[in-house]
XYZ file of C-alpha atoms in Angstrom:
103
model
C 25.712 165.653 218.776
C 25.866 166.824 215.167
C 28.291 165.392 212.590
C 29.467 166.337 209.115
C 26.904 163.839 207.797
C 23.946 165.212 209.809
C 24.725 168.955 209.842
C 22.482 169.848 206.889
C 19.496 168.032 208.376
C 20.000 168.805 212.085
C 21.067 172.457 211.754
C 20.409 173.899 208.305
C 17.092 172.051 208.012
C 15.581 173.585 211.161
C 12.993 176.246 210.383
C 11.447 178.923 212.583
C 13.845 178.910 215.521
C 17.540 179.542 216.037
C 20.070 176.751 216.412
C 23.245 177.423 218.383
C 26.058 175.134 217.235
C 28.959 174.742 219.653
C 32.175 173.855 217.814
C 34.348 172.114 220.420
C 36.993 169.439 221.036
C 37.624 167.182 224.049
C 41.129 168.603 224.655
C 39.844 172.216 224.832
C 39.688 173.482 228.429
C 37.401 176.465 227.732
C 35.088 174.130 225.771
C 34.762 171.894 228.832
C 34.046 174.968 230.970
C 31.313 176.076 228.546
C 29.575 172.675 228.395
C 27.538 172.997 231.647
C 26.225 176.411 230.567
C 25.062 175.024 227.228
C 23.459 172.038 228.980
C 21.538 174.482 231.215
C 20.406 176.478 228.191
C 19.269 173.307 226.426
C 17.040 172.368 229.369
C 15.670 175.928 229.599
C 15.010 176.254 225.841
C 11.303 175.363 226.019
C 11.207 175.039 222.220
C 12.464 178.585 221.586
C 15.869 177.463 220.275
C 18.054 174.387 219.851
C 21.562 173.726 221.137
C 23.814 171.425 219.090
C 27.448 170.396 219.503
C 29.946 169.357 216.850
C 33.375 167.916 217.639
C 35.852 169.744 215.393
C 38.407 166.912 215.517
C 35.904 164.309 214.322
C 34.091 166.598 211.853
C 36.711 168.628 209.982
C 34.582 169.266 206.873
C 31.949 171.371 208.659
C 34.578 173.103 210.799
C 36.517 174.045 207.672
C 33.399 175.134 205.779
C 32.563 177.636 208.530
C 36.226 178.661 208.938
C 36.482 177.621 212.575
C 40.035 178.520 213.567
C 39.622 178.743 217.345
C 37.356 177.020 219.824
C 35.011 177.253 221.529
C 33.095 178.914 218.726
C 29.314 179.157 218.769
C 27.546 179.873 215.503
C 23.853 180.763 215.428
C 21.780 179.551 212.477
C 18.216 180.492 211.579
C 16.276 179.015 208.676
C 19.411 177.460 207.201
C 21.637 180.545 207.340
C 24.356 181.599 209.765
C 23.094 184.780 211.422
C 25.436 185.355 214.371
C 28.415 184.024 216.292
C 30.087 184.030 219.680
C 33.789 183.198 219.836
C 35.505 182.049 223.015
C 34.169 181.342 226.476
C 31.037 183.504 226.669
C 28.956 184.006 229.826
C 25.431 182.605 229.908
C 23.878 186.097 229.748
C 25.720 186.892 226.506
C 24.613 183.619 224.929
C 20.979 184.204 225.968
C 21.070 187.785 224.643
C 22.447 186.622 221.292
C 19.885 183.825 220.959
C 17.056 186.207 221.934
C 17.811 188.423 218.930
C 16.883 185.547 216.616
C 13.787 184.065 218.291
């Protein structure tokens, strides 16, 4: 779990591989539906990418900075820069395809 306080280190500070950040909240039904897919991807990552989650209710600064207006929202970062995004409940294949572009 990433927070406002750890975002720079845990996401922006990662070099050489993409980091998918899932912006979510506990009350969000589609976010709960997406969680098992992201857990699968995290176990299958084999060092190629990282999966991180940030609770938008508890971490409003980062959510505001990246203009998160709807969740789930998945932003992809590489070498400290946002390079891609997926908004809404995306299927596993779409997430894998997006991550693959940045490996």
